[in-house]
Amino acid sequence: MKVGFDNEKYVRIQSEHIKERIAQFGDKLYLEFGGKLFDDHHASRVLPGFQPDSKLRMLMQLKDDAEIVIVISAEDIERNKVRGDLDITYDKDVLRLKDVFTERGLYVSSVVITQFNGQSSAVLFRERLERIGGVKVYYHYLIQGYPTNVELIDSDDGFGKNDYVETTRPLVVVTAPGPGSGKMAVCLSQLYNENRRGIKAGYAKFETFPIWNIPLKHPVNVAYEAATADLNDVNMIDHFHLEAYGKTTVNYNRDIEIFPVLNAIFEGIYGESPYKSPTDMGVNMAGFCISDDEVCSEASKQEIIRRYYTALSNMVDGKNDDHEVNKLVLLMKQMKITTAYRPCTVAAYERKLRSGTPSAAIELADGTLITADTTPLLGPSAALILSATKYLAGIDHEVKLIPQEMIVPIQMMKTSMLHGNNPRLHTDEVLVTLAVLSQKDDNCRRALATLPMLDGCQVHATVMLSEVDRKIFKKLGCGLTFDPVKK
């Protein structure tokens, strides 16, 4: 994989910059973490070299000064809202996050349940957390007219009504399972209540995207718009920053739109606002760590196309309408790219035309294109992985890694005993079989050893893949797309 991002530099200068921001406010800094604190696979795809746990590693540099507050909305608990990438509910993800942070040696001090209005499921969740122990649990309530009714918000009947979250360290990281949880409101409420207690506390925001100090239409920033097409986020020039400093920076519409309100809230708390623009509030240093702009630009264009295919498939499955697809089409036009920009897509189509069956293709790190189609024994994804690993291991294409007499009994089990409709082997079944055979077969061992070389490779299939195949390609680190065509 070509690297375009200096991850070690990022971890170092990001932690240093946060320390500087803590010092700016004196006693305490509430740092709102937007996006994912770890498992940030979008960032690792558009900034090759960025490690998915980079932000967590950065936080580890500050662990002696930091504590974590996890926020969840009572409405999300009530609705059993699911985190799409992990397919677990937000309340379960709070427990997962707590365990992951604690295992890393980070101090999780509390959980705040926001937008609380007596929801019974939220009460039960609080009771569950208290039974488990280890963290304190607080309620923050609905405030009529939030966020525009500043007079009410900055009062005893607004923020003053919320539970005061007791914190003990100079850096308080406020994170959540997903967007809309109320992280910013928790930070602002704490500023109000800390100020009432004579404690000087500040606020900053850590969002990786859009990157404020690269151009508005840079592919990395456009890829962020593609990633949030379902939310209709739009990158914009921060006109507040331009007016205050004469410098052009990039932010996104929601932060720019809410800034006048935040400014008024800050003035209500402090008497004056510490910031002149939304960009001022941020602490993101990712833009200073792009080491190869061309690599990151290319990776981002691939991400935009991947998002387009994902939106198409979701529309076919009834998960969205054409609004998201149309926005992604517009972003692709802005970047002057089409699906034909993706070599593996073109190769998969050409293979399908020759074979007349669903096909797949992979572009390896050196640009080599490997293709495969559907056979009576294997689906196109399974066949593709076998062909790619043989190529990487220097094994002749005609060599059969898995004997037919071994595949047939597996097919019989799938159809006759497990009552499946598709007898062909999926990618996971092929890999397990390959692993078993590798104990005695040198070719299988060599092929299996090449799997890490698939990390960062691009894959396209001309048919919608099973959930199993999708997860395998994701675990291998492949950038996967497929046509919205059901088998």
PDB file of C-alpha atoms in Angstrom, residues 234-403:
ATOM      1  CA  VAL A 234     -21.731  20.382   3.068  1.00  0.00           C
ATOM      2  CA  ASN A 235     -18.166  21.661   3.307  1.00  0.00           C
ATOM      3  CA  MET A 236     -17.951  25.454   3.329  1.00  0.00           C
ATOM      4  CA  ILE A 237     -15.450  28.272   3.622  1.00  0.00           C
ATOM      5  CA  ASP A 238     -15.486  29.470   7.239  1.00  0.00           C
ATOM      6  CA  HIS A 239     -16.491  33.076   6.598  1.00  0.00           C
ATOM      7  CA  PHE A 240     -16.151  33.906  10.307  1.00  0.00           C
ATOM      8  CA  HIS A 241     -12.465  32.932  10.159  1.00  0.00           C
ATOM      9  CA  LEU A 242     -11.945  34.771   6.869  1.00  0.00           C
ATOM     10  CA  GLU A 243     -13.449  37.944   8.314  1.00  0.00           C
ATOM     11  CA  ALA A 244     -11.505  37.715  11.599  1.00  0.00           C
ATOM     12  CA  TYR A 245      -8.079  36.762  10.224  1.00  0.00           C
ATOM     13  CA  GLY A 246      -8.164  37.166   6.446  1.00  0.00           C
ATOM     14  CA  LYS A 247      -7.351  33.462   6.046  1.00  0.00           C
ATOM     15  CA  THR A 248      -9.361  30.887   4.104  1.00  0.00           C
ATOM     16  CA  THR A 249     -10.203  27.738   6.070  1.00  0.00           C
ATOM     17  CA  VAL A 250     -12.712  24.929   5.621  1.00  0.00           C
ATOM     18  CA  ASN A 251     -15.439  23.777   7.976  1.00  0.00           C
ATOM     19  CA  TYR A 252     -18.822  22.183   7.494  1.00  0.00           C
ATOM     20  CA  ASN A 253     -22.264  23.715   7.370  1.00  0.00           C
ATOM     21  CA  ARG A 254     -23.599  22.596  10.745  1.00  0.00           C
ATOM     22  CA  ASP A 255     -20.675  24.071  12.709  1.00  0.00           C
ATOM     23  CA  ILE A 256     -20.802  27.313  10.740  1.00  0.00           C
ATOM     24  CA  GLU A 257     -24.572  27.624  11.129  1.00  0.00           C
ATOM     25  CA  ILE A 258     -24.477  26.976  14.883  1.00  0.00           C
ATOM     26  CA  PHE A 259     -21.463  29.214  15.623  1.00  0.00           C
ATOM     27  CA  PRO A 260     -23.437  32.434  16.303  1.00  0.00           C
ATOM     28  CA  VAL A 261     -25.511  30.513  18.849  1.00  0.00           C
ATOM     29  CA  LEU A 262     -22.403  28.983  20.439  1.00  0.00           C
ATOM     30  CA  ASN A 263     -20.840  32.425  20.561  1.00  0.00           C
ATOM     31  CA  ALA A 264     -23.865  33.762  22.416  1.00  0.00           C
ATOM     32  CA  ILE A 265     -23.764  30.822  24.845  1.00  0.00           C
ATOM     33  CA  PHE A 266     -20.045  31.398  25.471  1.00  0.00           C
ATOM     34  CA  GLU A 267     -20.743  35.085  26.127  1.00  0.00           C
ATOM     35  CA  GLY A 268     -23.502  34.139  28.544  1.00  0.00           C
ATOM     36  CA  ILE A 269     -21.138  31.853  30.448  1.00  0.00           C
ATOM     37  CA  TYR A 270     -17.874  33.830  30.337  1.00  0.00           C
ATOM     38  CA  GLY A 271     -19.004  37.357  29.531  1.00  0.00           C
ATOM     39  CA  GLU A 272     -17.088  37.096  26.252  1.00  0.00           C
ATOM     40  CA  SER A 273     -16.370  34.379  23.692  1.00  0.00           C
ATOM     41  CA  PRO A 274     -12.875  32.834  23.536  1.00  0.00           C
ATOM     42  CA  TYR A 275     -13.317  32.089  19.818  1.00  0.00           C
ATOM     43  CA  LYS A 276     -13.804  34.164  16.687  1.00  0.00           C
ATOM     44  CA  SER A 277     -14.669  31.302  14.329  1.00  0.00           C
ATOM     45  CA  PRO A 278     -15.658  27.614  14.206  1.00  0.00           C
ATOM     46  CA  THR A 279     -12.135  26.873  12.951  1.00  0.00           C
ATOM     47  CA  ASP A 280     -10.752  28.448  16.143  1.00  0.00           C
ATOM     48  CA  MET A 281     -12.609  25.825  18.177  1.00  0.00           C
ATOM     49  CA  GLY A 282     -10.915  22.910  16.409  1.00  0.00           C
ATOM     50  CA  VAL A 283      -7.648  21.222  17.340  1.00  0.00           C
ATOM     51  CA  ASN A 284      -7.218  18.910  14.337  1.00  0.00           C
ATOM     52  CA  MET A 285      -3.639  18.668  13.005  1.00  0.00           C
ATOM     53  CA  ALA A 286      -4.201  16.014  10.308  1.00  0.00           C
ATOM     54  CA  GLY A 287      -3.624  18.459   7.446  1.00  0.00           C
ATOM     55  CA  PHE A 288      -0.037  19.009   8.583  1.00  0.00           C
ATOM     56  CA  CYS A 289       0.678  15.275   8.324  1.00  0.00           C
ATOM     57  CA  ILE A 290      -0.221  14.595   4.692  1.00  0.00           C
ATOM     58  CA  SER A 291       3.126  13.442   3.305  1.00  0.00           C
ATOM     59  CA  ASP A 292       2.033  12.615  -0.265  1.00  0.00           C
ATOM     60  CA  ASP A 293      -0.882  14.658  -1.555  1.00  0.00           C
ATOM     61  CA  GLU A 294      -1.216  12.623  -4.757  1.00  0.00           C
ATOM     62  CA  VAL A 295      -1.598   9.336  -2.848  1.00  0.00           C
ATOM     63  CA  CYS A 296      -4.267  10.803  -0.551  1.00  0.00           C
ATOM     64  CA  SER A 297      -6.103  12.412  -3.480  1.00  0.00           C
ATOM     65  CA  GLU A 298      -6.216   9.129  -5.386  1.00  0.00           C
ATOM     66  CA  ALA A 299      -7.391   7.207  -2.303  1.00  0.00           C
ATOM     67  CA  SER A 300     -10.123   9.790  -1.707  1.00  0.00           C
ATOM     68  CA  LYS A 301     -11.445   9.541  -5.259  1.00  0.00           C
ATOM     69  CA  GLN A 302     -11.676   5.778  -4.830  1.00  0.00           C
ATOM     70  CA  GLU A 303     -13.582   6.349  -1.571  1.00  0.00           C
ATOM     71  CA  ILE A 304     -16.102   8.622  -3.308  1.00  0.00           C
ATOM     72  CA  ILE A 305     -16.830   5.921  -5.893  1.00  0.00           C
ATOM     73  CA  ARG A 306     -17.128   3.288  -3.145  1.00  0.00           C
ATOM     74  CA  ARG A 307     -19.650   5.468  -1.315  1.00  0.00           C
ATOM     75  CA  TYR A 308     -21.629   5.800  -4.549  1.00  0.00           C
ATOM     76  CA  TYR A 309     -21.856   2.021  -4.997  1.00  0.00           C
ATOM     77  CA  THR A 310     -22.819   1.575  -1.346  1.00  0.00           C
ATOM     78  CA  ALA A 311     -25.628   4.126  -1.702  1.00  0.00           C
ATOM     79  CA  LEU A 312     -26.904   2.373  -4.822  1.00  0.00           C
ATOM     80  CA  SER A 313     -27.008  -0.976  -3.023  1.00  0.00           C
ATOM     81  CA  ASN A 314     -28.741   0.561  -0.001  1.00  0.00           C
ATOM     82  CA  MET A 315     -31.362   2.059  -2.305  1.00  0.00           C
ATOM     83  CA  VAL A 316     -32.004  -1.362  -3.861  1.00  0.00           C
ATOM     84  CA  ASP A 317     -32.379  -2.787  -0.339  1.00  0.00           C
ATOM     85  CA  GLY A 318     -34.840  -0.005   0.546  1.00  0.00           C
ATOM     86  CA  LYS A 319     -32.536   1.593   3.116  1.00  0.00           C
ATOM     87  CA  ASN A 320     -32.488   5.031   1.461  1.00  0.00           C
ATOM     88  CA  ASP A 321     -33.978   6.979  -1.434  1.00  0.00           C
ATOM     89  CA  ASP A 322     -32.313   8.507  -4.478  1.00  0.00           C
ATOM     90  CA  HIS A 323     -31.343  11.739  -2.663  1.00  0.00           C
ATOM     91  CA  GLU A 324     -28.088  10.282  -1.334  1.00  0.00           C
ATOM     92  CA  VAL A 325     -27.269   8.685  -4.697  1.00  0.00           C
ATOM     93  CA  ASN A 326     -27.901  11.951  -6.560  1.00  0.00           C
ATOM     94  CA  LYS A 327     -25.618  13.869  -4.208  1.00  0.00           C
ATOM     95  CA  LEU A 328     -22.833  11.352  -4.750  1.00  0.00           C
ATOM     96  CA  VAL A 329     -23.273  11.592  -8.513  1.00  0.00           C
ATOM     97  CA  LEU A 330     -22.825  15.359  -8.158  1.00  0.00           C
ATOM     98  CA  LEU A 331     -19.647  14.924  -6.077  1.00  0.00           C
ATOM     99  CA  MET A 332     -18.227  12.536  -8.683  1.00  0.00           C
ATOM    100  CA  LYS A 333     -18.900  15.129 -11.384  1.00  0.00           C
ATOM    101  CA  GLN A 334     -17.097  17.748  -9.296  1.00  0.00           C
ATOM    102  CA  MET A 335     -14.080  15.438  -9.133  1.00  0.00           C
ATOM    103  CA  LYS A 336     -14.451  14.623 -12.872  1.00  0.00           C
ATOM    104  CA  ILE A 337     -14.567  10.879 -12.190  1.00  0.00           C
ATOM    105  CA  THR A 338     -16.919   8.052 -13.135  1.00  0.00           C
ATOM    106  CA  THR A 339     -17.079   4.395 -12.103  1.00  0.00           C
ATOM    107  CA  ALA A 340     -14.755   3.717 -15.070  1.00  0.00           C
ATOM    108  CA  TYR A 341     -12.046   5.570 -13.100  1.00  0.00           C
ATOM    109  CA  ARG A 342     -11.853   2.410 -11.002  1.00  0.00           C
ATOM    110  CA  PRO A 343      -9.725  -0.177 -12.932  1.00  0.00           C
ATOM    111  CA  CYS A 344     -11.076  -3.181 -11.037  1.00  0.00           C
ATOM    112  CA  THR A 345     -14.631  -2.176 -11.996  1.00  0.00           C
ATOM    113  CA  VAL A 346     -13.763  -2.125 -15.707  1.00  0.00           C
ATOM    114  CA  ALA A 347     -11.906  -5.437 -15.395  1.00  0.00           C
ATOM    115  CA  ALA A 348     -14.847  -7.107 -13.632  1.00  0.00           C
ATOM    116  CA  TYR A 349     -17.261  -5.940 -16.357  1.00  0.00           C
ATOM    117  CA  GLU A 350     -14.972  -7.238 -19.096  1.00  0.00           C
ATOM    118  CA  ARG A 351     -14.716 -10.626 -17.374  1.00  0.00           C
ATOM    119  CA  LYS A 352     -18.511 -10.776 -17.058  1.00  0.00           C
ATOM    120  CA  LEU A 353     -18.920 -10.052 -20.789  1.00  0.00           C
ATOM    121  CA  ARG A 354     -16.556 -12.916 -21.630  1.00  0.00           C
ATOM    122  CA  SER A 355     -17.975 -15.456 -19.191  1.00  0.00           C
ATOM    123  CA  GLY A 356     -21.642 -14.494 -19.100  1.00  0.00           C
ATOM    124  CA  THR A 357     -21.679 -15.045 -15.320  1.00  0.00           C
ATOM    125  CA  PRO A 358     -21.241 -12.801 -12.250  1.00  0.00           C
ATOM    126  CA  SER A 359     -17.581 -11.833 -11.988  1.00  0.00           C
ATOM    127  CA  ALA A 360     -15.129 -10.018  -9.736  1.00  0.00           C
ATOM    128  CA  ALA A 361     -11.763  -8.298 -10.078  1.00  0.00           C
ATOM    129  CA  ILE A 362      -9.025  -7.078  -7.750  1.00  0.00           C
ATOM    130  CA  GLU A 363      -6.357  -4.461  -8.369  1.00  0.00           C
ATOM    131  CA  LEU A 364      -3.199  -5.426  -6.516  1.00  0.00           C
ATOM    132  CA  ALA A 365      -0.717  -2.979  -5.033  1.00  0.00           C
ATOM    133  CA  ASP A 366       1.484  -3.077  -8.140  1.00  0.00           C
ATOM    134  CA  GLY A 367      -1.479  -2.346 -10.427  1.00  0.00           C
ATOM    135  CA  THR A 368      -1.930  -5.961 -11.597  1.00  0.00           C
ATOM    136  CA  LEU A 369      -5.572  -6.862 -12.248  1.00  0.00           C
ATOM    137  CA  ILE A 370      -6.792 -10.346 -11.349  1.00  0.00           C
ATOM    138  CA  THR A 371     -10.283 -11.463 -12.382  1.00  0.00           C
ATOM    139  CA  ALA A 372     -12.537 -14.437 -11.639  1.00  0.00           C
ATOM    140  CA  ASP A 373     -16.077 -15.522 -12.418  1.00  0.00           C
ATOM    141  CA  THR A 374     -18.695 -17.852 -10.992  1.00  0.00           C
ATOM    142  CA  THR A 375     -18.092 -21.596 -11.271  1.00  0.00           C
ATOM    143  CA  PRO A 376     -20.185 -24.581 -10.163  1.00  0.00           C
ATOM    144  CA  LEU A 377     -17.883 -24.899  -7.138  1.00  0.00           C
ATOM    145  CA  LEU A 378     -17.029 -21.326  -6.177  1.00  0.00           C
ATOM    146  CA  GLY A 379     -18.641 -17.909  -6.081  1.00  0.00           C
ATOM    147  CA  PRO A 380     -16.742 -15.089  -7.807  1.00  0.00           C
ATOM    148  CA  SER A 381     -15.369 -13.685  -4.512  1.00  0.00           C
ATOM    149  CA  ALA A 382     -13.976 -17.032  -3.353  1.00  0.00           C
ATOM    150  CA  ALA A 383     -12.506 -17.747  -6.771  1.00  0.00           C
ATOM    151  CA  LEU A 384     -10.962 -14.266  -6.840  1.00  0.00           C
ATOM    152  CA  ILE A 385      -9.189 -14.695  -3.513  1.00  0.00           C
ATOM    153  CA  LEU A 386      -7.752 -18.030  -4.599  1.00  0.00           C
ATOM    154  CA  SER A 387      -6.531 -16.560  -7.921  1.00  0.00           C
ATOM    155  CA  ALA A 388      -5.035 -13.473  -6.253  1.00  0.00           C
ATOM    156  CA  THR A 389      -3.185 -15.426  -3.570  1.00  0.00           C
ATOM    157  CA  LYS A 390      -1.810 -17.848  -6.182  1.00  0.00           C
ATOM    158  CA  TYR A 391      -0.524 -14.936  -8.232  1.00  0.00           C
ATOM    159  CA  LEU A 392       1.095 -13.284  -5.210  1.00  0.00           C
ATOM    160  CA  ALA A 393       2.666 -16.579  -4.114  1.00  0.00           C
ATOM    161  CA  GLY A 394       4.021 -17.302  -7.595  1.00  0.00           C
ATOM    162  CA  ILE A 395       1.872 -20.438  -7.985  1.00  0.00           C
ATOM    163  CA  ASP A 396       0.774 -21.425 -11.493  1.00  0.00           C
ATOM    164  CA  HIS A 397      -2.841 -20.456 -12.162  1.00  0.00           C
ATOM    165  CA  GLU A 398      -3.693 -24.005 -13.280  1.00  0.00           C
ATOM    166  CA  VAL A 399      -2.775 -25.455  -9.891  1.00  0.00           C
ATOM    167  CA  LYS A 400      -5.858 -26.377  -7.849  1.00  0.00           C
ATOM    168  CA  LEU A 401      -5.264 -25.366  -4.256  1.00  0.00           C
ATOM    169  CA  ILE A 402      -8.459 -27.040  -3.038  1.00  0.00           C
ATOM    170  CA  PRO A 403      -9.241 -30.426  -4.671  1.00  0.00           C
TER     171      PRO A 403
END
